[in-house]
mmCIF file with all atom_site columns, C-alpha atoms in Angstrom:
data_model
loop_
_atom_site.group_PDB
_atom_site.id
_atom_site.type_symbol
_atom_site.label_atom_id
_atom_site.label_alt_id
_atom_site.label_comp_id
_atom_site.label_asym_id
_atom_site.label_entity_id
_atom_site.label_seq_id
_atom_site.pdbx_PDB_ins_code
_atom_site.Cartn_x
_atom_site.Cartn_y
_atom_site.Cartn_z
_atom_site.occupancy
_atom_site.B_iso_or_equiv
_atom_site.pdbx_formal_charge
_atom_site.auth_seq_id
_atom_site.auth_comp_id
_atom_site.auth_asym_id
_atom_site.auth_atom_id
_atom_site.pdbx_PDB_model_num
ATOM 1   C CA . GLY A 1 1   ? 17.627  7.108   5.496   1.00 79.00 ? 1   GLY A CA 1
ATOM 2   C CA . GLN A 1 2   ? 14.600  6.472   3.128   1.00 87.00 ? 2   GLN A CA 1
ATOM 3   C CA . ASN A 1 3   ? 11.904  8.924   2.951   1.00 91.00 ? 3   ASN A CA 1
ATOM 4   C CA . ILE A 1 4   ? 8.904   9.837   0.958   1.00 95.00 ? 4   ILE A CA 1
ATOM 5   C CA . ASP A 1 5   ? 7.318   13.410  1.495   1.00 96.00 ? 5   ASP A CA 1
ATOM 6   C CA . GLN A 1 6   ? 3.890   14.467  0.325   1.00 97.00 ? 6   GLN A CA 1
ATOM 7   C CA . PRO A 1 7   ? 1.372   17.092  1.349   1.00 97.00 ? 7   PRO A CA 1
ATOM 8   C CA . THR A 1 8   ? -1.003  15.978  4.057   1.00 96.00 ? 8   THR A CA 1
ATOM 9   C CA . GLU A 1 9   ? -3.916  17.392  2.575   1.00 97.00 ? 9   GLU A CA 1
ATOM 10  C CA . MET A 1 10  ? -5.303  19.551  -0.514  1.00 98.00 ? 10  MET A CA 1
ATOM 11  C CA . THR A 1 11  ? -8.457  21.110  -1.529  1.00 98.00 ? 11  THR A CA 1
ATOM 12  C CA . ALA A 1 12  ? -9.666  21.391  -5.090  1.00 98.00 ? 12  ALA A CA 1
ATOM 13  C CA . THR A 1 13  ? -12.929 22.546  -6.954  1.00 97.00 ? 13  THR A CA 1
ATOM 14  C CA . GLU A 1 14  ? -14.839 19.962  -9.150  1.00 97.00 ? 14  GLU A CA 1
ATOM 15  C CA . GLY A 1 15  ? -13.830 20.314  -12.709 1.00 97.00 ? 15  GLY A CA 1
ATOM 16  C CA . ALA A 1 16  ? -10.483 21.750  -12.023 1.00 98.00 ? 16  ALA A CA 1
ATOM 17  C CA . ILE A 1 17  ? -6.819  20.423  -12.095 1.00 98.00 ? 17  ILE A CA 1
ATOM 18  C CA . VAL A 1 18  ? -4.897  19.516  -9.122  1.00 98.00 ? 18  VAL A CA 1
ATOM 19  C CA . GLN A 1 19  ? -1.446  18.431  -8.826  1.00 98.00 ? 19  GLN A CA 1
ATOM 20  C CA . ILE A 1 20  ? -0.019  16.411  -6.068  1.00 98.00 ? 20  ILE A CA 1
ATOM 21  C CA . ASN A 1 21  ? 3.484   16.361  -5.391  1.00 98.00 ? 21  ASN A CA 1
ATOM 22  C CA . CYS A 1 22  ? 5.894   13.757  -3.999  1.00 98.00 ? 22  CYS A CA 1
ATOM 23  C CA . THR A 1 23  ? 9.582   13.991  -3.389  1.00 97.00 ? 23  THR A CA 1
ATOM 24  C CA . TYR A 1 24  ? 11.550  10.741  -2.381  1.00 96.00 ? 24  TYR A CA 1
ATOM 25  C CA . GLN A 1 25  ? 14.825  9.594   -0.920  1.00 94.00 ? 25  GLN A CA 1
ATOM 26  C CA . THR A 1 26  ? 15.445  5.995   -1.470  1.00 91.00 ? 26  THR A CA 1
ATOM 27  C CA . SER A 1 27  ? 18.299  3.705   -1.381  1.00 90.00 ? 27  SER A CA 1
ATOM 28  C CA . GLY A 1 28  ? 18.537  2.732   -5.201  1.00 91.00 ? 28  GLY A CA 1
ATOM 29  C CA . PHE A 1 29  ? 15.633  3.590   -7.248  1.00 91.00 ? 29  PHE A CA 1
ATOM 30  C CA . ASN A 1 30  ? 13.397  0.937   -9.132  1.00 91.00 ? 30  ASN A CA 1
ATOM 31  C CA . GLY A 1 31  ? 10.522  3.128   -9.837  1.00 94.00 ? 31  GLY A CA 1
ATOM 32  C CA . LEU A 1 32  ? 7.614   5.062   -8.379  1.00 96.00 ? 32  LEU A CA 1
ATOM 33  C CA . PHE A 1 33  ? 4.129   4.140   -7.663  1.00 96.00 ? 33  PHE A CA 1
ATOM 34  C CA . TRP A 1 34  ? 0.941   6.186   -7.224  1.00 97.00 ? 34  TRP A CA 1
ATOM 35  C CA . TYR A 1 35  ? -2.025  4.626   -5.609  1.00 97.00 ? 35  TYR A CA 1
ATOM 36  C CA . GLN A 1 36  ? -5.656  5.921   -4.816  1.00 98.00 ? 36  GLN A CA 1
ATOM 37  C CA . GLN A 1 37  ? -7.537  5.011   -1.362  1.00 96.00 ? 37  GLN A CA 1
ATOM 38  C CA . HIS A 1 38  ? -10.780 5.886   -0.791  1.00 95.00 ? 38  HIS A CA 1
ATOM 39  C CA . ALA A 1 39  ? -11.790 6.169   2.932   1.00 91.00 ? 39  ALA A CA 1
ATOM 40  C CA . GLY A 1 40  ? -12.172 2.721   4.279   1.00 87.00 ? 40  GLY A CA 1
ATOM 41  C CA . GLU A 1 41  ? -11.146 0.808   1.287   1.00 90.00 ? 41  GLU A CA 1
ATOM 42  C CA . ALA A 1 42  ? -8.140  -0.825  -0.276  1.00 91.00 ? 42  ALA A CA 1
ATOM 43  C CA . PRO A 1 43  ? -5.397  1.063   -1.980  1.00 94.00 ? 43  PRO A CA 1
ATOM 44  C CA . THR A 1 44  ? -5.814  0.633   -5.782  1.00 95.00 ? 44  THR A CA 1
ATOM 45  C CA . PHE A 1 45  ? -3.022  1.145   -8.299  1.00 94.00 ? 45  PHE A CA 1
ATOM 46  C CA . LEU A 1 46  ? -2.748  4.279   -10.425 1.00 96.00 ? 46  LEU A CA 1
ATOM 47  C CA . SER A 1 47  ? 0.487   4.385   -12.108 1.00 96.00 ? 47  SER A CA 1
ATOM 48  C CA . TYR A 1 48  ? 4.161   3.481   -12.320 1.00 95.00 ? 48  TYR A CA 1
ATOM 49  C CA . ASN A 1 49  ? 7.053   5.583   -13.480 1.00 96.00 ? 49  ASN A CA 1
ATOM 50  C CA . VAL A 1 50  ? 10.536  4.461   -13.850 1.00 94.00 ? 50  VAL A CA 1
ATOM 51  C CA . LEU A 1 51  ? 11.761  6.724   -16.689 1.00 95.00 ? 51  LEU A CA 1
ATOM 52  C CA . ASP A 1 52  ? 11.742  10.400  -16.483 1.00 97.00 ? 52  ASP A CA 1
ATOM 53  C CA . GLY A 1 53  ? 8.850   12.255  -18.160 1.00 97.00 ? 53  GLY A CA 1
ATOM 54  C CA . LEU A 1 54  ? 5.080   12.224  -18.095 1.00 97.00 ? 54  LEU A CA 1
ATOM 55  C CA . GLU A 1 55  ? 2.617   9.312   -18.527 1.00 95.00 ? 55  GLU A CA 1
ATOM 56  C CA . GLU A 1 56  ? -0.775  9.978   -19.346 1.00 95.00 ? 56  GLU A CA 1
ATOM 57  C CA . LYS A 1 57  ? -3.614  7.797   -18.534 1.00 92.00 ? 57  LYS A CA 1
ATOM 58  C CA . GLY A 1 58  ? -7.062  9.290   -19.182 1.00 95.00 ? 58  GLY A CA 1
ATOM 59  C CA . ARG A 1 59  ? -7.744  12.320  -16.718 1.00 97.00 ? 59  ARG A CA 1
ATOM 60  C CA . PHE A 1 60  ? -4.710  10.993  -14.501 1.00 97.00 ? 60  PHE A CA 1
ATOM 61  C CA . SER A 1 61  ? -1.047  11.704  -15.471 1.00 97.00 ? 61  SER A CA 1
ATOM 62  C CA . SER A 1 62  ? 1.978   10.883  -13.317 1.00 98.00 ? 62  SER A CA 1
ATOM 63  C CA . PHE A 1 63  ? 5.435   12.715  -13.721 1.00 98.00 ? 63  PHE A CA 1
ATOM 64  C CA . LEU A 1 64  ? 8.828   11.486  -12.731 1.00 98.00 ? 64  LEU A CA 1
ATOM 65  C CA . SER A 1 65  ? 12.156  13.420  -12.471 1.00 97.00 ? 65  SER A CA 1
ATOM 66  C CA . ARG A 1 66  ? 14.912  11.007  -11.237 1.00 96.00 ? 66  ARG A CA 1
ATOM 67  C CA . SER A 1 67  ? 17.582  13.875  -11.059 1.00 95.00 ? 67  SER A CA 1
ATOM 68  C CA . LYS A 1 68  ? 15.276  15.781  -8.747  1.00 96.00 ? 68  LYS A CA 1
ATOM 69  C CA . GLY A 1 69  ? 13.715  12.749  -6.812  1.00 96.00 ? 69  GLY A CA 1
ATOM 70  C CA . TYR A 1 70  ? 10.525  14.331  -7.587  1.00 96.00 ? 70  TYR A CA 1
ATOM 71  C CA . SER A 1 71  ? 7.098   12.915  -8.940  1.00 98.00 ? 71  SER A CA 1
ATOM 72  C CA . TYR A 1 72  ? 3.639   14.424  -9.180  1.00 98.00 ? 72  TYR A CA 1
ATOM 73  C CA . LEU A 1 73  ? 0.150   13.097  -9.951  1.00 98.00 ? 73  LEU A CA 1
ATOM 74  C CA . LEU A 1 74  ? -1.824  15.334  -11.989 1.00 98.00 ? 74  LEU A CA 1
ATOM 75  C CA . LEU A 1 75  ? -5.636  15.034  -11.945 1.00 98.00 ? 75  LEU A CA 1
ATOM 76  C CA . LYS A 1 76  ? -7.775  16.838  -14.653 1.00 98.00 ? 76  LYS A CA 1
ATOM 77  C CA . GLU A 1 77  ? -11.491 17.574  -14.721 1.00 98.00 ? 77  GLU A CA 1
ATOM 78  C CA . LEU A 1 78  ? -12.152 16.613  -11.057 1.00 98.00 ? 78  LEU A CA 1
ATOM 79  C CA . GLN A 1 79  ? -14.881 14.672  -10.130 1.00 97.00 ? 79  GLN A CA 1
ATOM 80  C CA . MET A 1 80  ? -16.467 14.336  -6.556  1.00 97.00 ? 80  MET A CA 1
ATOM 81  C CA . LYS A 1 81  ? -15.534 10.483  -6.703  1.00 97.00 ? 81  LYS A CA 1
ATOM 82  C CA . ASP A 1 82  ? -11.959 11.658  -6.870  1.00 98.00 ? 82  ASP A CA 1
ATOM 83  C CA . SER A 1 83  ? -12.079 12.745  -3.175  1.00 98.00 ? 83  SER A CA 1
ATOM 84  C CA . ALA A 1 84  ? -9.496  10.109  -1.523  1.00 98.00 ? 84  ALA A CA 1
ATOM 85  C CA . SER A 1 85  ? -5.987  9.660   -0.328  1.00 97.00 ? 85  SER A CA 1
ATOM 86  C CA . TYR A 1 86  ? -3.257  9.383   -2.733  1.00 98.00 ? 86  TYR A CA 1
ATOM 87  C CA . LEU A 1 87  ? -0.294  7.445   -1.839  1.00 97.00 ? 87  LEU A CA 1
ATOM 88  C CA . CYS A 1 88  ? 3.177   7.726   -3.265  1.00 97.00 ? 88  CYS A CA 1
ATOM 89  C CA . ALA A 1 89  ? 5.599   5.100   -2.987  1.00 96.00 ? 89  ALA A CA 1
ATOM 90  C CA . GLY A 1 90  ? 9.159   4.552   -4.090  1.00 95.00 ? 90  GLY A CA 1
ATOM 91  C CA . MET A 1 91  ? 10.719  1.218   -4.756  1.00 92.00 ? 91  MET A CA 1
ATOM 92  C CA . ASP A 1 92  ? 14.291  0.818   -3.657  1.00 90.00 ? 92  ASP A CA 1
ATOM 93  C CA . SER A 1 93  ? 17.167  -1.252  -4.572  1.00 88.00 ? 93  SER A CA 1
ATOM 94  C CA . ASN A 1 94  ? 15.721  -4.431  -2.687  1.00 84.00 ? 94  ASN A CA 1
ATOM 95  C CA . TYR A 1 95  ? 12.514  -3.836  -4.765  1.00 85.00 ? 95  TYR A CA 1
ATOM 96  C CA . GLN A 1 96  ? 10.799  -2.865  -1.425  1.00 87.00 ? 96  GLN A CA 1
ATOM 97  C CA . LEU A 1 97  ? 8.318   -0.303  -1.505  1.00 91.00 ? 97  LEU A CA 1
ATOM 98  C CA . ILE A 1 98  ? 8.700   2.753   0.556   1.00 93.00 ? 98  ILE A CA 1
ATOM 99  C CA . TRP A 1 99  ? 5.326   4.595   1.208   1.00 95.00 ? 99  TRP A CA 1
ATOM 100 C CA . GLY A 1 100 ? 4.542   8.153   1.869   1.00 95.00 ? 100 GLY A CA 1
ATOM 101 C CA . ALA A 1 101 ? 1.699   8.947   4.467   1.00 95.00 ? 101 ALA A CA 1
ATOM 102 C CA . GLY A 1 102 ? -0.619  9.947   1.562   1.00 96.00 ? 102 GLY A CA 1
ATOM 103 C CA . THR A 1 103 ? -2.396  13.102  0.577   1.00 98.00 ? 103 THR A CA 1
ATOM 104 C CA . LYS A 1 104 ? -5.818  13.574  1.310   1.00 97.00 ? 104 LYS A CA 1
ATOM 105 C CA . LEU A 1 105 ? -7.800  15.142  -1.535  1.00 98.00 ? 105 LEU A CA 1
ATOM 106 C CA . ILE A 1 106 ? -10.921 17.027  -0.877  1.00 98.00 ? 106 ILE A CA 1
ATOM 107 C CA . ILE A 1 107 ? -13.151 17.926  -3.859  1.00 98.00 ? 107 ILE A CA 1
ATOM 108 C CA . LYS A 1 108 ? -15.577 20.838  -3.332  1.00 96.00 ? 108 LYS A CA 1
ATOM 109 C CA . PRO A 1 109 ? -18.584 21.417  -5.770  1.00 94.00 ? 109 PRO A CA 1
ATOM 110 C CA . ASP B 2 1   ? -9.660  -8.997  -11.822 1.00 69.00 ? 1   ASP B CA 1
ATOM 111 C CA . VAL B 2 2   ? -7.355  -9.921  -9.081  1.00 66.00 ? 2   VAL B CA 1
ATOM 112 C CA . LYS B 2 3   ? -9.230  -10.407 -5.750  1.00 90.00 ? 3   LYS B CA 1
ATOM 113 C CA . VAL B 2 4   ? -7.687  -10.330 -2.427  1.00 95.00 ? 4   VAL B CA 1
ATOM 114 C CA . THR B 2 5   ? -9.932  -10.849 0.626   1.00 95.00 ? 5   THR B CA 1
ATOM 115 C CA . GLN B 2 6   ? -9.359  -10.655 4.392   1.00 95.00 ? 6   GLN B CA 1
ATOM 116 C CA . SER B 2 7   ? -11.158 -12.683 6.788   1.00 90.00 ? 7   SER B CA 1
ATOM 117 C CA . SER B 2 8   ? -12.572 -9.636  8.941   1.00 91.00 ? 8   SER B CA 1
ATOM 118 C CA . ARG B 2 9   ? -13.484 -5.920  8.307   1.00 93.00 ? 9   ARG B CA 1
ATOM 119 C CA . TYR B 2 10  ? -13.418 -5.016  11.884  1.00 96.00 ? 10  TYR B CA 1
ATOM 120 C CA . LEU B 2 11  ? -12.073 -6.936  14.954  1.00 96.00 ? 11  LEU B CA 1
ATOM 121 C CA . VAL B 2 12  ? -11.896 -6.252  18.575  1.00 97.00 ? 12  VAL B CA 1
ATOM 122 C CA . LYS B 2 13  ? -9.608  -8.286  20.925  1.00 97.00 ? 13  LYS B CA 1
ATOM 123 C CA . ARG B 2 14  ? -8.362  -7.926  24.353  1.00 97.00 ? 14  ARG B CA 1
ATOM 124 C CA . THR B 2 15  ? -4.671  -7.470  25.568  1.00 98.00 ? 15  THR B CA 1
ATOM 125 C CA . GLY B 2 16  ? -2.859  -10.701 25.577  1.00 97.00 ? 16  GLY B CA 1
ATOM 126 C CA . GLU B 2 17  ? -5.107  -12.486 23.037  1.00 97.00 ? 17  GLU B CA 1
ATOM 127 C CA . LYS B 2 18  ? -3.869  -14.339 20.256  1.00 97.00 ? 18  LYS B CA 1
ATOM 128 C CA . VAL B 2 19  ? -5.070  -12.817 17.061  1.00 97.00 ? 19  VAL B CA 1
ATOM 129 C CA . PHE B 2 20  ? -5.268  -14.413 13.648  1.00 97.00 ? 20  PHE B CA 1
ATOM 130 C CA . LEU B 2 21  ? -5.848  -12.330 10.412  1.00 97.00 ? 21  LEU B CA 1
ATOM 131 C CA . GLU B 2 22  ? -6.429  -14.393 7.245   1.00 97.00 ? 22  GLU B CA 1
ATOM 132 C CA . CYS B 2 23  ? -5.696  -13.128 3.736   1.00 97.00 ? 23  CYS B CA 1
ATOM 133 C CA . VAL B 2 24  ? -6.421  -15.065 0.508   1.00 97.00 ? 24  VAL B CA 1
ATOM 134 C CA . GLN B 2 25  ? -5.932  -14.223 -3.022  1.00 96.00 ? 25  GLN B CA 1
ATOM 135 C CA . ASP B 2 26  ? -7.358  -15.944 -6.219  1.00 95.00 ? 26  ASP B CA 1
ATOM 136 C CA . MET B 2 27  ? -4.748  -14.869 -8.802  1.00 91.00 ? 27  MET B CA 1
ATOM 137 C CA . ASP B 2 28  ? -1.997  -17.368 -8.288  1.00 92.00 ? 28  ASP B CA 1
ATOM 138 C CA . HIS B 2 29  ? 0.305   -14.785 -7.218  1.00 93.00 ? 29  HIS B CA 1
ATOM 139 C CA . GLU B 2 30  ? 3.731   -15.603 -5.783  1.00 93.00 ? 30  GLU B CA 1
ATOM 140 C CA . ASN B 2 31  ? 4.277   -12.768 -3.444  1.00 93.00 ? 31  ASN B CA 1
ATOM 141 C CA . MET B 2 32  ? 1.949   -11.747 -0.430  1.00 96.00 ? 32  MET B CA 1
ATOM 142 C CA . PHE B 2 33  ? 2.514   -8.830  2.053   1.00 96.00 ? 33  PHE B CA 1
ATOM 143 C CA . TRP B 2 34  ? 1.065   -7.652  5.296   1.00 98.00 ? 34  TRP B CA 1
ATOM 144 C CA . TYR B 2 35  ? 1.105   -4.117  6.184   1.00 97.00 ? 35  TYR B CA 1
ATOM 145 C CA . ARG B 2 36  ? -0.199  -1.808  8.923   1.00 97.00 ? 36  ARG B CA 1
ATOM 146 C CA . GLN B 2 37  ? -1.436  1.529   8.327   1.00 95.00 ? 37  GLN B CA 1
ATOM 147 C CA . ASP B 2 38  ? -1.692  4.256   10.769  1.00 94.00 ? 38  ASP B CA 1
ATOM 148 C CA . PRO B 2 39  ? -2.761  7.892   10.736  1.00 90.00 ? 39  PRO B CA 1
ATOM 149 C CA . GLY B 2 40  ? 0.001   10.305  9.548   1.00 88.00 ? 40  GLY B CA 1
ATOM 150 C CA . LEU B 2 41  ? 2.338   7.362   8.636   1.00 90.00 ? 41  LEU B CA 1
ATOM 151 C CA . GLY B 2 42  ? 2.900   5.390   5.192   1.00 86.00 ? 42  GLY B CA 1
ATOM 152 C CA . LEU B 2 43  ? 2.276   1.844   4.925   1.00 93.00 ? 43  LEU B CA 1
ATOM 153 C CA . ARG B 2 44  ? 4.679   -0.195  6.901   1.00 95.00 ? 44  ARG B CA 1
ATOM 154 C CA . LEU B 2 45  ? 5.703   -3.631  5.925   1.00 95.00 ? 45  LEU B CA 1
ATOM 155 C CA . ILE B 2 46  ? 5.452   -6.396  8.610   1.00 97.00 ? 46  ILE B CA 1
ATOM 156 C CA . TYR B 2 47  ? 6.250   -9.545  6.749   1.00 97.00 ? 47  TYR B CA 1
ATOM 157 C CA . PHE B 2 48  ? 6.143   -10.856 3.280   1.00 95.00 ? 48  PHE B CA 1
ATOM 158 C CA . SER B 2 49  ? 6.409   -13.972 1.411   1.00 96.00 ? 49  SER B CA 1
ATOM 159 C CA . TYR B 2 50  ? 7.852   -14.949 -2.007  1.00 92.00 ? 50  TYR B CA 1
ATOM 160 C CA . ASP B 2 51  ? 6.721   -18.649 -1.874  1.00 92.00 ? 51  ASP B CA 1
ATOM 161 C CA . VAL B 2 52  ? 4.893   -21.188 0.113   1.00 93.00 ? 52  VAL B CA 1
ATOM 162 C CA . LYS B 2 53  ? 6.438   -21.669 3.522   1.00 91.00 ? 53  LYS B CA 1
ATOM 163 C CA . MET B 2 54  ? 8.857   -18.712 3.013   1.00 92.00 ? 54  MET B CA 1
ATOM 164 C CA . LYS B 2 55  ? 8.794   -15.803 4.945   1.00 95.00 ? 55  LYS B CA 1
ATOM 165 C CA . GLU B 2 56  ? 10.813  -12.372 5.297   1.00 94.00 ? 56  GLU B CA 1
ATOM 166 C CA . LYS B 2 57  ? 10.814  -9.869  7.914   1.00 96.00 ? 57  LYS B CA 1
ATOM 167 C CA . GLY B 2 58  ? 9.793   -6.478  6.885   1.00 94.00 ? 58  GLY B CA 1
ATOM 168 C CA . ASP B 2 59  ? 10.443  -3.176  8.680   1.00 92.00 ? 59  ASP B CA 1
ATOM 169 C CA . ILE B 2 60  ? 8.478   -3.917  11.881  1.00 96.00 ? 60  ILE B CA 1
ATOM 170 C CA . PRO B 2 61  ? 8.161   -7.655  12.441  1.00 97.00 ? 61  PRO B CA 1
ATOM 171 C CA . GLU B 2 62  ? 8.291   -7.298  16.361  1.00 96.00 ? 62  GLU B CA 1
ATOM 172 C CA . GLY B 2 63  ? 5.059   -8.856  17.952  1.00 96.00 ? 63  GLY B CA 1
ATOM 173 C CA . TYR B 2 64  ? 4.062   -10.547 14.819  1.00 98.00 ? 64  TYR B CA 1
ATOM 174 C CA . SER B 2 65  ? 4.483   -13.884 12.892  1.00 97.00 ? 65  SER B CA 1
ATOM 175 C CA . VAL B 2 66  ? 3.155   -15.179 9.624   1.00 97.00 ? 66  VAL B CA 1
ATOM 176 C CA . SER B 2 67  ? 2.257   -18.507 8.156   1.00 97.00 ? 67  SER B CA 1
ATOM 177 C CA . ARG B 2 68  ? 1.922   -19.315 4.458   1.00 97.00 ? 68  ARG B CA 1
ATOM 178 C CA . GLU B 2 69  ? 1.076   -23.139 4.013   1.00 96.00 ? 69  GLU B CA 1
ATOM 179 C CA . LYS B 2 70  ? -0.644  -22.642 0.871   1.00 96.00 ? 70  LYS B CA 1
ATOM 180 C CA . LYS B 2 71  ? 0.078   -20.333 -2.125  1.00 95.00 ? 71  LYS B CA 1
ATOM 181 C CA . GLU B 2 72  ? -3.357  -18.616 -1.881  1.00 96.00 ? 72  GLU B CA 1
ATOM 182 C CA . ARG B 2 73  ? -3.220  -17.958 1.884   1.00 97.00 ? 73  ARG B CA 1
ATOM 183 C CA . PHE B 2 74  ? -0.947  -15.731 4.020   1.00 98.00 ? 74  PHE B CA 1
ATOM 184 C CA . SER B 2 75  ? -1.796  -15.360 7.686   1.00 97.00 ? 75  SER B CA 1
ATOM 185 C CA . LEU B 2 76  ? -0.863  -12.787 10.116  1.00 98.00 ? 76  LEU B CA 1
ATOM 186 C CA . ILE B 2 77  ? -0.537  -13.843 13.772  1.00 98.00 ? 77  ILE B CA 1
ATOM 187 C CA . LEU B 2 78  ? -0.428  -11.540 16.843  1.00 97.00 ? 78  LEU B CA 1
ATOM 188 C CA . GLU B 2 79  ? 1.017   -13.894 19.474  1.00 94.00 ? 79  GLU B CA 1
ATOM 189 C CA . SER B 2 80  ? -0.265  -11.623 22.533  1.00 97.00 ? 80  SER B CA 1
ATOM 190 C CA . ALA B 2 81  ? -1.999  -8.780  21.271  1.00 97.00 ? 81  ALA B CA 1
ATOM 191 C CA . SER B 2 82  ? -1.074  -5.067  22.955  1.00 97.00 ? 82  SER B CA 1
ATOM 192 C CA . THR B 2 83  ? -2.732  -1.790  22.437  1.00 97.00 ? 83  THR B CA 1
ATOM 193 C CA . ASN B 2 84  ? -0.121  -0.486  20.353  1.00 97.00 ? 84  ASN B CA 1
ATOM 194 C CA . GLN B 2 85  ? -1.064  -3.332  17.804  1.00 98.00 ? 85  GLN B CA 1
ATOM 195 C CA . THR B 2 86  ? -4.442  -1.239  17.232  1.00 98.00 ? 86  THR B CA 1
ATOM 196 C CA . SER B 2 87  ? -4.290  -0.521  13.592  1.00 97.00 ? 87  SER B CA 1
ATOM 197 C CA . MET B 2 88  ? -5.477  -0.829  10.058  1.00 96.00 ? 88  MET B CA 1
ATOM 198 C CA . TYR B 2 89  ? -4.036  -4.162  8.634   1.00 98.00 ? 89  TYR B CA 1
ATOM 199 C CA . LEU B 2 90  ? -3.728  -4.451  5.019   1.00 97.00 ? 90  LEU B CA 1
ATOM 200 C CA . CYS B 2 91  ? -2.879  -7.819  2.871   1.00 97.00 ? 91  CYS B CA 1
ATOM 201 C CA . ALA B 2 92  ? -1.398  -7.539  -0.650  1.00 96.00 ? 92  ALA B CA 1
ATOM 202 C CA . SER B 2 93  ? -0.172  -9.873  -3.423  1.00 95.00 ? 93  SER B CA 1
ATOM 203 C CA . SER B 2 94  ? 1.832   -9.285  -6.480  1.00 92.00 ? 94  SER B CA 1
ATOM 204 C CA . SER B 2 95  ? 2.459   -11.821 -9.356  1.00 88.00 ? 95  SER B CA 1
ATOM 205 C CA . GLY B 2 96  ? 6.058   -12.238 -8.746  1.00 77.00 ? 96  GLY B CA 1
ATOM 206 C CA . GLN B 2 97  ? 6.639   -12.182 -12.473 1.00 71.00 ? 97  GLN B CA 1
ATOM 207 C CA . GLY B 2 98  ? 8.847   -8.964  -12.248 1.00 69.00 ? 98  GLY B CA 1
ATOM 208 C CA . HIS B 2 99  ? 10.374  -7.342  -9.457  1.00 67.00 ? 99  HIS B CA 1
ATOM 209 C CA . THR B 2 100 ? 8.379   -4.156  -10.007 1.00 73.00 ? 100 THR B CA 1
ATOM 210 C CA . ASP B 2 101 ? 4.792   -5.700  -10.491 1.00 82.00 ? 101 ASP B CA 1
ATOM 211 C CA . THR B 2 102 ? 1.949   -4.181  -8.950  1.00 89.00 ? 102 THR B CA 1
ATOM 212 C CA . GLN B 2 103 ? 0.600   -5.082  -5.497  1.00 93.00 ? 103 GLN B CA 1
ATOM 213 C CA . TYR B 2 104 ? -2.981  -5.706  -5.260  1.00 94.00 ? 104 TYR B CA 1
ATOM 214 C CA . PHE B 2 105 ? -4.602  -4.948  -1.795  1.00 96.00 ? 105 PHE B CA 1
ATOM 215 C CA . GLY B 2 106 ? -7.503  -6.539  0.106   1.00 95.00 ? 106 GLY B CA 1
ATOM 216 C CA . PRO B 2 107 ? -10.109 -4.380  1.883   1.00 93.00 ? 107 PRO B CA 1
ATOM 217 C CA . GLY B 2 108 ? -8.145  -4.242  5.266   1.00 95.00 ? 108 GLY B CA 1
ATOM 218 C CA . THR B 2 109 ? -9.023  -5.267  8.911   1.00 96.00 ? 109 THR B CA 1
ATOM 219 C CA . ARG B 2 110 ? -9.217  -2.763  11.544  1.00 96.00 ? 110 ARG B CA 1
ATOM 220 C CA . LEU B 2 111 ? -8.197  -4.231  14.574  1.00 97.00 ? 111 LEU B CA 1
ATOM 221 C CA . THR B 2 112 ? -8.798  -2.571  17.909  1.00 98.00 ? 112 THR B CA 1
ATOM 222 C CA . VAL B 2 113 ? -7.049  -3.989  20.913  1.00 98.00 ? 113 VAL B CA 1
ATOM 223 C CA . LEU B 2 114 ? -8.593  -2.999  24.455  1.00 97.00 ? 114 LEU B CA 1
#
């Protein structure tokens, strides 16, 4: 079956670095997406990886290893506004997104 | 910026009522999607549409139907609402220029069925 696993909740300190992991099993693979969702709001796109390696975008970076079925989202210089849920989604051979349940990130001062 | 709007942020209905959820996007996107989001579960696809008057079933279409009469508008219909359809409903759209293009989401409708 198809499955996306990510931790339910993580806590980090303002100014620190946090890594949110995601493992995926999809029928075929057409890339891995990360979205951010603040409480009560719409998910917003953060990153898309389809090749192995690290993609950096300001304070946020996303990594993919296709051989391991693994991705992570790295957030640097954490700010209070980064408190949100982070959703990992894999795209299968039919170009459908398979979504994880999301990781709630709590930032403490 | 892409804007996806949904007709209501909060909705309360009674069991057996017919419910319409409206979604409108302003970027001339080809693709539109309806998801539901429940605690502890990932987004689950209900229906999607790649063109006007076209619809495809997602993973959980039972109890729902959709309508896409105009390119910018995608409606989700609950023919006879039930309590297990209490959920957050999210609409999304994507350009359709590439298979892997980004989906843009509306703010969601939190539906409670009593």
